[in-house]
Short mmCIF file of C-alpha atoms in Angstrom, two decimals:
data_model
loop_
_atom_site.label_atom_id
_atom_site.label_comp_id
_atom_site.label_asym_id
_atom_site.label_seq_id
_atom_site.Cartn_x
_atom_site.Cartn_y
_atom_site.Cartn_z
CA UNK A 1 -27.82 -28.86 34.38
CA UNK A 2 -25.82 -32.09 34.77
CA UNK A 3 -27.95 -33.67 32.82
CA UNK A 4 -28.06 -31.21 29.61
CA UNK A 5 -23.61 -31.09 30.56
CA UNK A 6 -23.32 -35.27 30.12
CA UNK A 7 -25.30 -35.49 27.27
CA UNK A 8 -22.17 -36.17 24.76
CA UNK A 9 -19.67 -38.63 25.57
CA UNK A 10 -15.76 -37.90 25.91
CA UNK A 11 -15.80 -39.43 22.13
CA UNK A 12 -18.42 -36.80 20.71
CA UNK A 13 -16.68 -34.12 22.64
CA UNK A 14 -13.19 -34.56 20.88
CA UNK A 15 -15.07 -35.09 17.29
CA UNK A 16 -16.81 -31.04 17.96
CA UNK A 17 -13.17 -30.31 19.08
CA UNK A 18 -11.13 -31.78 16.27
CA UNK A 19 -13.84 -30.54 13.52
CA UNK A 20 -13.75 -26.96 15.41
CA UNK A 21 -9.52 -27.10 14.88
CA UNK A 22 -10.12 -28.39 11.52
CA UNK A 23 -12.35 -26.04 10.06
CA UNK A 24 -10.52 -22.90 12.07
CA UNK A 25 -7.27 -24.22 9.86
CA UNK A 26 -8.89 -24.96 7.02
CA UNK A 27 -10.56 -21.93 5.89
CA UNK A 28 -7.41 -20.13 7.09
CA UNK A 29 -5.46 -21.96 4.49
CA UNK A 30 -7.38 -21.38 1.67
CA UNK A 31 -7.80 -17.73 2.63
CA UNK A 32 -4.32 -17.56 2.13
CA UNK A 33 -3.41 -20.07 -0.42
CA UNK A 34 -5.81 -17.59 -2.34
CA UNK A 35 -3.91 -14.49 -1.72
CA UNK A 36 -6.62 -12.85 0.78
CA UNK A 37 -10.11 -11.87 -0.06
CA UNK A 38 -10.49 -13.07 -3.72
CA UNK A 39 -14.02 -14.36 -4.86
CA UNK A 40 -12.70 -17.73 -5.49
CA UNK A 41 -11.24 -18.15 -1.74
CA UNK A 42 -13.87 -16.34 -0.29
CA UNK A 43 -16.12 -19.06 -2.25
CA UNK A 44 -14.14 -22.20 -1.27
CA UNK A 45 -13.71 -20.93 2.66
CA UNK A 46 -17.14 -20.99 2.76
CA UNK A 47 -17.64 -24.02 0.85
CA UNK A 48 -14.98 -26.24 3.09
CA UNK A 49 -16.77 -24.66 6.69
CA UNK A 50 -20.33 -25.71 5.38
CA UNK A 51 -19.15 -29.08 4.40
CA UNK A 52 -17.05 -29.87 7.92
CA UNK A 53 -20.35 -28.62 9.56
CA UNK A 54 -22.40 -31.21 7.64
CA UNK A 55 -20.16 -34.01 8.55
CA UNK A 56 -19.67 -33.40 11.89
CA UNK A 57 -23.42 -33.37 12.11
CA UNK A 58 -23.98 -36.28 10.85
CA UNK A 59 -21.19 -37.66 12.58
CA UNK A 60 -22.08 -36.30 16.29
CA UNK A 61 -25.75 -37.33 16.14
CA UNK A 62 -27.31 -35.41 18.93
CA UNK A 63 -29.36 -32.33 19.41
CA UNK A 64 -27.09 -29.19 20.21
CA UNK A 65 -24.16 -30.24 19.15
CA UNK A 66 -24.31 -27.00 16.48
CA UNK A 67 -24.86 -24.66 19.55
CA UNK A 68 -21.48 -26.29 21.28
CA UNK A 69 -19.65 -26.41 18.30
CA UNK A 70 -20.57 -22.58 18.18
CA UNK A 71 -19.75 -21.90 22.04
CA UNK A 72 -16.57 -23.44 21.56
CA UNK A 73 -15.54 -21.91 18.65
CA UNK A 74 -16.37 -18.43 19.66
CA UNK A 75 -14.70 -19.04 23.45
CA UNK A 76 -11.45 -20.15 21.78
CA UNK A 77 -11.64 -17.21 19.49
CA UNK A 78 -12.96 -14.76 22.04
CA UNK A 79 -10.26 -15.20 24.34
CA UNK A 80 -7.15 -16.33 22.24
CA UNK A 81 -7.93 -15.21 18.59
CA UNK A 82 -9.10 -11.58 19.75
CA UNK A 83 -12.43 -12.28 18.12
CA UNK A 84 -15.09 -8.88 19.51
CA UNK A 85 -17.50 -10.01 22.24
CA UNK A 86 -20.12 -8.67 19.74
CA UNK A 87 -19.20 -11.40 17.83
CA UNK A 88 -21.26 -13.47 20.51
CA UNK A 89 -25.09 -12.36 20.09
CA UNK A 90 -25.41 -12.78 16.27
CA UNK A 91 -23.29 -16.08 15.64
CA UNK A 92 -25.48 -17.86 19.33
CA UNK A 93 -28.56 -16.65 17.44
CA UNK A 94 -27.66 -18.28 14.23
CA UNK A 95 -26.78 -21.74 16.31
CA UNK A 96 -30.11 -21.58 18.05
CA UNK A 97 -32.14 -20.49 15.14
CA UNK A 98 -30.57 -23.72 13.17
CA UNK A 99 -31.21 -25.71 16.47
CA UNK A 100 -34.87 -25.42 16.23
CA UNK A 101 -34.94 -25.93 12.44
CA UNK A 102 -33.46 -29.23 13.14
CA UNK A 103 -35.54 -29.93 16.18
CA UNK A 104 -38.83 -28.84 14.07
CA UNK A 105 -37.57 -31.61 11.39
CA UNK A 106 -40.17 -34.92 11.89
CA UNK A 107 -36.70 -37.00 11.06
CA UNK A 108 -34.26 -35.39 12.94
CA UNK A 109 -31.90 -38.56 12.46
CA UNK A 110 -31.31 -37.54 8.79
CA UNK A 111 -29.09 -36.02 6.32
CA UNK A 112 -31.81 -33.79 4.56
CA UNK A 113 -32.13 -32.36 9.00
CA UNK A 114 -28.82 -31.49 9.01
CA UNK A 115 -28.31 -30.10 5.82
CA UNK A 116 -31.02 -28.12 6.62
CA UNK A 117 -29.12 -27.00 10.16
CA UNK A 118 -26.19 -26.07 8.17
CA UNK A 119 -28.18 -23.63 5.94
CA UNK A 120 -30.03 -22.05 8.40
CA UNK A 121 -26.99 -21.22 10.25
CA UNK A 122 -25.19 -20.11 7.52
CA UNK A 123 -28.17 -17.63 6.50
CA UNK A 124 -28.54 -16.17 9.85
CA UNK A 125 -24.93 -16.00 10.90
CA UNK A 126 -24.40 -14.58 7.24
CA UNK A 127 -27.12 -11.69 8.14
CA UNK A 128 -26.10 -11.32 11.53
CA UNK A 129 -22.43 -10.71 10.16
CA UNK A 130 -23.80 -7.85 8.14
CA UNK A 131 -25.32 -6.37 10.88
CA UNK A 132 -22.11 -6.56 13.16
CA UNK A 133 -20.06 -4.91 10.24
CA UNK A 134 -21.92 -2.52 10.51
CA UNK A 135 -21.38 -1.38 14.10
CA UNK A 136 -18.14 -1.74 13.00
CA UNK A 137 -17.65 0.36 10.38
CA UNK A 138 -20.37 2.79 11.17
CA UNK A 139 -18.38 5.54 11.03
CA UNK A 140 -17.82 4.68 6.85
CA UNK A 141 -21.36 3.43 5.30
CA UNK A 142 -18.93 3.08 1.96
CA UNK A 143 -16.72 0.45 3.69
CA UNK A 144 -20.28 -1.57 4.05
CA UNK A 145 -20.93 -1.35 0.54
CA UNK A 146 -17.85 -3.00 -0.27
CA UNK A 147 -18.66 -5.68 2.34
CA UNK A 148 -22.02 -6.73 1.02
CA UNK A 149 -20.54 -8.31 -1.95
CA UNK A 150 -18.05 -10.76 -0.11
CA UNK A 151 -21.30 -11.98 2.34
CA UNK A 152 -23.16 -12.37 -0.70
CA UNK A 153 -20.45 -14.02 -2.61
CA UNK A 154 -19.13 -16.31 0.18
CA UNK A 155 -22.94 -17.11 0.77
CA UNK A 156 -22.64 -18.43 -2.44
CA UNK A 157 -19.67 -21.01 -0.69
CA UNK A 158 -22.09 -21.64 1.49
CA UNK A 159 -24.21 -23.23 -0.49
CA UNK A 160 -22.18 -25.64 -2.46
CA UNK A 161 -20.65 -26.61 0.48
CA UNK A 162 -24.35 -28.28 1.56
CA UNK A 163 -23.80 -29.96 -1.54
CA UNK A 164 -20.36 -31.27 -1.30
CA UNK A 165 -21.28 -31.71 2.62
CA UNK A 166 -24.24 -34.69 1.63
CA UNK A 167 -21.78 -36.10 -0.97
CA UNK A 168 -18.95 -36.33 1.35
CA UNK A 169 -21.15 -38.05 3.93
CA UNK A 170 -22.72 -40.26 1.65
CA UNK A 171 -18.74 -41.71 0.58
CA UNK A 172 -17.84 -41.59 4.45
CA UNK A 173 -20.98 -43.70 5.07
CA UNK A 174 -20.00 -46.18 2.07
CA UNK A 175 -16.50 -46.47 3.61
CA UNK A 176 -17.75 -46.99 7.21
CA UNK A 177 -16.50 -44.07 9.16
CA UNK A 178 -20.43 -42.36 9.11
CA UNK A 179 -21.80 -45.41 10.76
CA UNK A 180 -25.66 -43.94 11.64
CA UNK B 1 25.72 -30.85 15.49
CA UNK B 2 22.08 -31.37 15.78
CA UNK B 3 22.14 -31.70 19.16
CA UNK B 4 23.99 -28.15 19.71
CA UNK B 5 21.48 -26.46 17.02
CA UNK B 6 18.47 -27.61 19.03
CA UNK B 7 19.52 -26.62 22.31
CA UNK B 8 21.17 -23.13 20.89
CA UNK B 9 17.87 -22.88 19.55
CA UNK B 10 16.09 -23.30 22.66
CA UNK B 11 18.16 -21.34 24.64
CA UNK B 12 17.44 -18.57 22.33
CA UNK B 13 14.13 -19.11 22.36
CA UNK B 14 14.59 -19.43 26.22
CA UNK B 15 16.13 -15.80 26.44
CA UNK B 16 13.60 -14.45 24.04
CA UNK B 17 11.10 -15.96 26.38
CA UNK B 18 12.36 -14.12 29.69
CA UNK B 19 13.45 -10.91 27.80
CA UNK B 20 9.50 -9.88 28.30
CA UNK B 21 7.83 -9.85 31.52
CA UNK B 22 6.18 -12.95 32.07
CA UNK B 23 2.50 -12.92 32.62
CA UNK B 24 -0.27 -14.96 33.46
CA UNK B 25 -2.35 -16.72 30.00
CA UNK B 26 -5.34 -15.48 31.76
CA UNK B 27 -4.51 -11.79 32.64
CA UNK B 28 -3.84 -11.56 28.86
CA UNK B 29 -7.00 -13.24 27.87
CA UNK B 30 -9.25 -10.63 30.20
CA UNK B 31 -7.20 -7.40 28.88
CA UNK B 32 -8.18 -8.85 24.77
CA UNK B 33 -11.18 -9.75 25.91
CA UNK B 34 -12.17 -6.14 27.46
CA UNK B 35 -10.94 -4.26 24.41
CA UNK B 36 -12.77 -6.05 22.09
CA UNK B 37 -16.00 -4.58 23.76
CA UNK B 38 -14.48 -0.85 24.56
CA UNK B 39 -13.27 -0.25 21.16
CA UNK B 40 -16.63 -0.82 19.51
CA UNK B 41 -18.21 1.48 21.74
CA UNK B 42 -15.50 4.27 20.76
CA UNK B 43 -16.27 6.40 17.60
CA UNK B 44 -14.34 9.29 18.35
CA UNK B 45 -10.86 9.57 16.98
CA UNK B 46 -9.28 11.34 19.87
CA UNK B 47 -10.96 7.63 22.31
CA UNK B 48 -9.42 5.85 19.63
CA UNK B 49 -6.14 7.23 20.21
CA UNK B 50 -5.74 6.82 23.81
CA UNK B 51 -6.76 3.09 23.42
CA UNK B 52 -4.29 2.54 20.04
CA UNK B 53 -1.16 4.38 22.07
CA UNK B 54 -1.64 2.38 25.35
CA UNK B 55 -2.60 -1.17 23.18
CA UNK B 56 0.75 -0.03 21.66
CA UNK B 57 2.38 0.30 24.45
CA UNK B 58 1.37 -2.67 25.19
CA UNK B 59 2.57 -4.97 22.40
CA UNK B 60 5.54 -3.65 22.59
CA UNK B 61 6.62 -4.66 25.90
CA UNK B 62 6.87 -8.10 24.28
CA UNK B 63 9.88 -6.69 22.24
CA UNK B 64 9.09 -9.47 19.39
CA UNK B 65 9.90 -6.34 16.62
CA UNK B 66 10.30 -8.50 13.58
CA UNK B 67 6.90 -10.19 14.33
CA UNK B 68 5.09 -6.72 15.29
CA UNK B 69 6.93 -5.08 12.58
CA UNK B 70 5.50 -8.05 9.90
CA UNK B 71 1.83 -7.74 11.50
CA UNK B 72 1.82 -4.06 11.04
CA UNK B 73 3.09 -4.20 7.61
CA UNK B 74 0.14 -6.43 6.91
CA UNK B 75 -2.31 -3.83 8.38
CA UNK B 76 -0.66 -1.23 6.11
CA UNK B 77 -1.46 -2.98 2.94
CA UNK B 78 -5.16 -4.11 3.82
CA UNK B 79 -5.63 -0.56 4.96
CA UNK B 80 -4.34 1.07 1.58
CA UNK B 81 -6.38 -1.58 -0.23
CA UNK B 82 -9.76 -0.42 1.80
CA UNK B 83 -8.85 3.06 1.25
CA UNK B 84 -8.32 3.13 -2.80
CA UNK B 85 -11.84 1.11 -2.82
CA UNK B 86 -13.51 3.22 -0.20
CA UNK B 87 -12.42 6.56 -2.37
CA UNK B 88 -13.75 4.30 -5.41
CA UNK B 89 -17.19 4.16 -4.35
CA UNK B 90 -17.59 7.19 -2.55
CA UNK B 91 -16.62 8.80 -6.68
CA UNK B 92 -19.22 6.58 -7.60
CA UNK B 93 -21.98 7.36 -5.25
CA UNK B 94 -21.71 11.17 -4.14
CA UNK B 95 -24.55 10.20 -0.94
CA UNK B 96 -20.83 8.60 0.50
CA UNK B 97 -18.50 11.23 0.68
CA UNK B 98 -14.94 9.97 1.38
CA UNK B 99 -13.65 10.99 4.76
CA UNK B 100 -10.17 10.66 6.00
CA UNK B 101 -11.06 10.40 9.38
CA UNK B 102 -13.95 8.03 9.21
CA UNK B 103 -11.89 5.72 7.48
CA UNK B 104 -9.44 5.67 10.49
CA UNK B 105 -11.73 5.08 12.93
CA UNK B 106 -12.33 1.29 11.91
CA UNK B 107 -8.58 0.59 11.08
CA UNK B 108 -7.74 1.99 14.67
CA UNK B 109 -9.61 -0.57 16.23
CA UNK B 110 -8.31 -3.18 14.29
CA UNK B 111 -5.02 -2.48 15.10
CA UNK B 112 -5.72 -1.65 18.63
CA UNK B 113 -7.30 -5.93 18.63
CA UNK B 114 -4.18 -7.12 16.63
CA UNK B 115 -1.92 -5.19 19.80
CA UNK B 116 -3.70 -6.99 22.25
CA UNK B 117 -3.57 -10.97 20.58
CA UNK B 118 0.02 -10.52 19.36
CA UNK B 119 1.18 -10.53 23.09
CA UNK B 120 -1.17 -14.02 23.87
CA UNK B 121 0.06 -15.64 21.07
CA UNK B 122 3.57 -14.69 21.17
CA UNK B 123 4.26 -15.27 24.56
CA UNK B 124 2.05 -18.39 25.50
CA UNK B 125 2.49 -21.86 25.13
CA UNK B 126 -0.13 -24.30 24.36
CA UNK B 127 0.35 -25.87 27.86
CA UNK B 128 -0.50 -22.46 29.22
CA UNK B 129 -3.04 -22.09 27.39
CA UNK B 130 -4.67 -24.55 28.24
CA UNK B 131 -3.75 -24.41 32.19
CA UNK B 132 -5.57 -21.13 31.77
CA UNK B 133 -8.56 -22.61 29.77
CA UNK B 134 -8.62 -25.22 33.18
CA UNK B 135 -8.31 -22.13 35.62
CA UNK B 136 -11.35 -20.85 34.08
CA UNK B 137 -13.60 -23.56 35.41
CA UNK B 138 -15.51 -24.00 32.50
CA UNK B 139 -18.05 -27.30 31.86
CA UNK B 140 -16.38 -30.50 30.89
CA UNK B 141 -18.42 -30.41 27.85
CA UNK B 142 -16.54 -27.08 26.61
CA UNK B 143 -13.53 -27.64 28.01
CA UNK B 144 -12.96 -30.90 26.71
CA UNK B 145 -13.44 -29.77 22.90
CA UNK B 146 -11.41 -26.88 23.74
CA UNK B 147 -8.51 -28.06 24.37
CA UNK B 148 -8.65 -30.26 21.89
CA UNK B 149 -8.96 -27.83 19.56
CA UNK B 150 -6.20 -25.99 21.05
CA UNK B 151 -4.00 -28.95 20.92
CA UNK B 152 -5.14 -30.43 17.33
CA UNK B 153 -4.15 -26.72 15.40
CA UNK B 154 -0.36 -27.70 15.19
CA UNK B 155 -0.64 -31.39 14.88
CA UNK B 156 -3.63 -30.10 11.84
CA UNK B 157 -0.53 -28.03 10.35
CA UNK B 158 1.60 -30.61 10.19
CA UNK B 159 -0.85 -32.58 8.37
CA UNK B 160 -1.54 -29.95 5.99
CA UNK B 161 2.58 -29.51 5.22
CA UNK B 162 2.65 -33.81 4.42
CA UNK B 163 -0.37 -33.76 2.60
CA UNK B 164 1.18 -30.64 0.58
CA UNK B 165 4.67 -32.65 0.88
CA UNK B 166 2.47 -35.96 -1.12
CA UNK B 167 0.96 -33.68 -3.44
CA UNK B 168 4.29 -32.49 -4.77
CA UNK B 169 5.54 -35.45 -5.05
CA UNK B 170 3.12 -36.52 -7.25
CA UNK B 171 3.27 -33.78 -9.23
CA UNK B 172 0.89 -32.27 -8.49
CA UNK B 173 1.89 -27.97 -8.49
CA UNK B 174 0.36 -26.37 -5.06
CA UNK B 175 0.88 -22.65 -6.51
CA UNK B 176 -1.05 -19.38 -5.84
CA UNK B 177 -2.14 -19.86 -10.33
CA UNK B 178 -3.01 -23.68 -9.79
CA UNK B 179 -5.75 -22.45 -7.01
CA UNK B 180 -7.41 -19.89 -9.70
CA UNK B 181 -7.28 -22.82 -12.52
CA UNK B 182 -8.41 -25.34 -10.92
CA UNK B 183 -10.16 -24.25 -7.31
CA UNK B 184 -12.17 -27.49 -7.38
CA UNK B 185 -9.68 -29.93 -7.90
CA UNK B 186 -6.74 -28.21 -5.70
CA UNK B 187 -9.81 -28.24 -2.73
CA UNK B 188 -10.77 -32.14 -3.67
CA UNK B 189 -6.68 -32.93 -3.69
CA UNK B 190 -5.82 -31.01 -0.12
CA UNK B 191 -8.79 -31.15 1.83
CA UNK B 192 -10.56 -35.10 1.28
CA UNK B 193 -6.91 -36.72 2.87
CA UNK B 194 -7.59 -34.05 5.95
CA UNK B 195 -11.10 -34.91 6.18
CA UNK B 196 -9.90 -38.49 6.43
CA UNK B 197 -7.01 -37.91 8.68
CA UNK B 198 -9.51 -35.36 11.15
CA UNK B 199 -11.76 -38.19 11.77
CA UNK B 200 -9.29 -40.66 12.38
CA UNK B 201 -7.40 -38.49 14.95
CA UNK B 202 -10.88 -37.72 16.22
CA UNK B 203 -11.22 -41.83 16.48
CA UNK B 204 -8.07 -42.17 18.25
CA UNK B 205 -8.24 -39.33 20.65
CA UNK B 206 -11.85 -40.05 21.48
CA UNK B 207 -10.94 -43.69 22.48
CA UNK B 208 -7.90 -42.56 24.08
CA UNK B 209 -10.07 -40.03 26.31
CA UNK B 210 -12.58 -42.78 27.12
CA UNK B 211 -9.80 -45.49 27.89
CA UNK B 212 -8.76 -42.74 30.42
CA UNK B 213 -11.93 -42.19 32.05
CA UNK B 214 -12.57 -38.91 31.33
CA UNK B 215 -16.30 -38.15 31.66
CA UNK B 216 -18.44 -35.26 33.16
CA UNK B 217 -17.52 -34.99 36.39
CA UNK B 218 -14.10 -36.17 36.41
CA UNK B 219 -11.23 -34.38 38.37
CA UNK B 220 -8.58 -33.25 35.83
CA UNK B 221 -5.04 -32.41 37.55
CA UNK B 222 -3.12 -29.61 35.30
CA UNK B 223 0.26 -30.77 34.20
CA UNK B 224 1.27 -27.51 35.74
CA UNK B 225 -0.19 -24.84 37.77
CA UNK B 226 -0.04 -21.30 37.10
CA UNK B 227 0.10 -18.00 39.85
CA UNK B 228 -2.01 -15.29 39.50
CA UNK B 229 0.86 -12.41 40.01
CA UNK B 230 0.67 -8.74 41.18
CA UNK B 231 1.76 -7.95 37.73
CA UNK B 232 -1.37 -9.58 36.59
CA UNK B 233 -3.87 -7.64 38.57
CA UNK B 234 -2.07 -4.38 37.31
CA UNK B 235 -1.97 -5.16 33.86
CA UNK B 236 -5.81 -5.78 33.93
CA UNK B 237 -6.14 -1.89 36.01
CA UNK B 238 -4.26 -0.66 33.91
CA UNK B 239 -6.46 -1.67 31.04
CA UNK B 240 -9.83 -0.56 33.03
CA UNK B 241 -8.17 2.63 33.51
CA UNK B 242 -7.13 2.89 29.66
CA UNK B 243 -10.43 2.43 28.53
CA UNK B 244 -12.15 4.90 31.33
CA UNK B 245 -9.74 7.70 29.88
CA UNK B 246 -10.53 6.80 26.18
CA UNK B 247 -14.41 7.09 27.43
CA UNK B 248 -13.57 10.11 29.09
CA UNK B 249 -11.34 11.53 26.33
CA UNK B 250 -14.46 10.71 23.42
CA UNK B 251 -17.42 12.08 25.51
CA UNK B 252 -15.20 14.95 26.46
CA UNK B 253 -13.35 16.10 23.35
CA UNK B 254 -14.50 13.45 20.61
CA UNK B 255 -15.70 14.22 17.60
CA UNK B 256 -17.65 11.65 15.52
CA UNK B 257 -17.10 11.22 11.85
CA UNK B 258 -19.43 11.75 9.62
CA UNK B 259 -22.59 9.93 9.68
CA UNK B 260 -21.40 7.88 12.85
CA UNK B 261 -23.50 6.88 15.79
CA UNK B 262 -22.31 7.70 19.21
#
């Protein structure tokens, strides 16, 4: 258990933390900047958490770092954001489903792994989502219909945010802050 | 001048602070974290009730009323919003007839949440937050990250306000039109300087934690210590016993909205 604990250093362990801060803030801000649940911010949320989760990948080269990066963000929002335990099930899924897409990868070393990571995360968290809205909202089966269309449209995000993500390694790389 | 503005300030703050009983981080972290599981399990109106009056209760023995009143207004407007579309669709598609109280159902229980975080995050500190993150005993490997997190969201806001602060100077217009003309750009302008600056502070606080010695296994000391009250243990009873009347209270006289599971 030690072993699996000490597997990051004290340096990889503040990169998760600052990029889990970072992209908490982040898509907050443009959530708002956009005046709520518009396409366009739903879009560019999405975008800017796919493209943090790329570089932090690449950045924090080691297998699980997705699943912490999940475990902490959902702890900090379980227990200070009031985030539903329910929350928990689908999103560790998603982390362990992207996991053993990267761990199936014959290069797990490269971009193309982690890009791949990303997507399967977002995918599976993106379905999982769906299925927790709804327990929420079982009680309306209209309020799902209108939710269906934001997934699908910040899936969208999603997406060109695995795009942006390889482009914004790729400059980080050329100015020496990517060093693997 | 300054000088007397801060500390009139604090010393507001200070009797804003003790005008509300003060509780432990931790008691208020169990109580959020038990309603988020009760109040999905509740479909009834009448359970919903009992858990929305106590949560209310609840938030306001904080007596922040401006910063309930604000959050509530908030609620209102998504909740009309949700409504007009809701009653939209269900003209649309007859199979979805529009029902009052099934609509109510989910904006109870997001109202009962937002009762529950409003008194964490109005009445704790960071330090006790993360005191209470420490008291929880959790692996260095999650602790570490989350407190960092915890620590980097205002120093990440403050970023955000000089990057926005550069931006205008420049000339660059940061307004709610700007963001639907030019998404793209306004995300390339804001968000590649806070890439830059998050890995640099992630640099700098990484070395910072290894010129330290912090590693797996190390013994952290908290900066201070918090106590575990009477009032604590209460608060968290008095939740179990909120949510075992709202059970009670929806198997006994509930009535489940159309088309909902029990």
């Amino acid at each position: 258990m030690k072993r699996i604990f000490s597997r990051w250093s004290a340096q990889d362990l503040v990169v998760i933390g600052v990029f889990a801060a970072a992209s908490k803030v982040t898509t907050l801000l443009v959530a708002l900047a956009g005046g709520g649940m518009n396409p366009i911010s739903l879009m560019g949320k999405n975008l800017v958490f796919t493209m943090l989760l790329v570089v932090m990948l690449c950045r924090v080269n080691r297998p699980g770092t997705l699943f912490l990066f999940t475990v902490i963000n959902m702890i900090v929002s379980m227990l200070l954001l009031g985030a539903s335990v329910t929350l928990l099930p689908p999103i560790l899924i998603s982390a362990l489903a992207a996991e053993l897409a990267m761990l199936a990868m014959r290069d797990s070393t490269s971009v193309g792994t982690k890009v791949l990571g990303a997507a399967v995360f977002d995918i599976v968290s993106k379905v999982g989502s769906l299925g927790l809205s709804w327990l929420f909202m079982r009680e309306n089966p209209a309020m799902m219909l209108m939710v269906v269309p934001f997934v699908a449209i910040g899936y969208l995000g999603s997406i060109g945010g695995l795009f942006t993500g390889v482009k914004a390694v790729k400059e980080l790389r050329h100015a020496g802050i990517i060093r693997q | 001048m300054q000088a007397s503005s801060v500390s009139s300030r604090f010393e507001a703050y200070a009797a804003e602070s003790d005008s509300s009983v003060k509780m432990d981080a931790r008691s208020r972290m169990a109580v959020s974290l038990f309603m988020s599981a009760v109040t999905v399990c509740i479909s009834s109106v009448e359970g919903q009730a009992v858990l929305l009056v106590a949560s209310f209760l609840y938030v306001l023995s904080i007596r922040r009323w401006k910063a309930v009143g604000i959050a509530y207004a908030f609620l209102a407007v998504m909740m009309c919003i949700a409504v007009l579309l809701t009653y939209g669709i269900s003209l649309l598609t007859p199979i979805m007839p529009f029902s009052p109280r099934g609509i109510a159902v989910p904006f109870m229980r997001s109202a009962e949440m937002m009762n529950v975080v409003l008194p964490l995050a109005l009445t704790c500190r960071i330090q006790e937050l993360l005191t209470a993150l420490k008291g929880l005993r959790l692996p260095f490997c999650i602790y570490i990250p989350a407190a960092v997190m915890i620590r980097f969201i205002p120093t990440f806001m403050h970023d955000i306000r000089q990057v926005a602060e550069t931006l205008k100077i420049r000339g660059y217009s940061l307004t709610f039109g700007e963001m639907f003309r030019h998404p793209l750009m306004m995300l390339r302008l804001m968000f590649t300087p806070l890439l830059f600056r998050s890995l640099r502070t992630s640099e700098e606080l990484g070395m910072a934690a290894e010129l330290k010695g912090l590693e797996s296994g190390s013994c952290f000391v908290p900066f201070r210590t918090q106590q575990w009250a009477k009032r604590d243990t209460a608060l968290v009873l008095l939740a179990v016993a909120v949510a075992a009347l709202a059970l009670y209270v929806h198997f006994k006289f509930g009535t489940v909205p159309t088309r909902g599971m029990r």
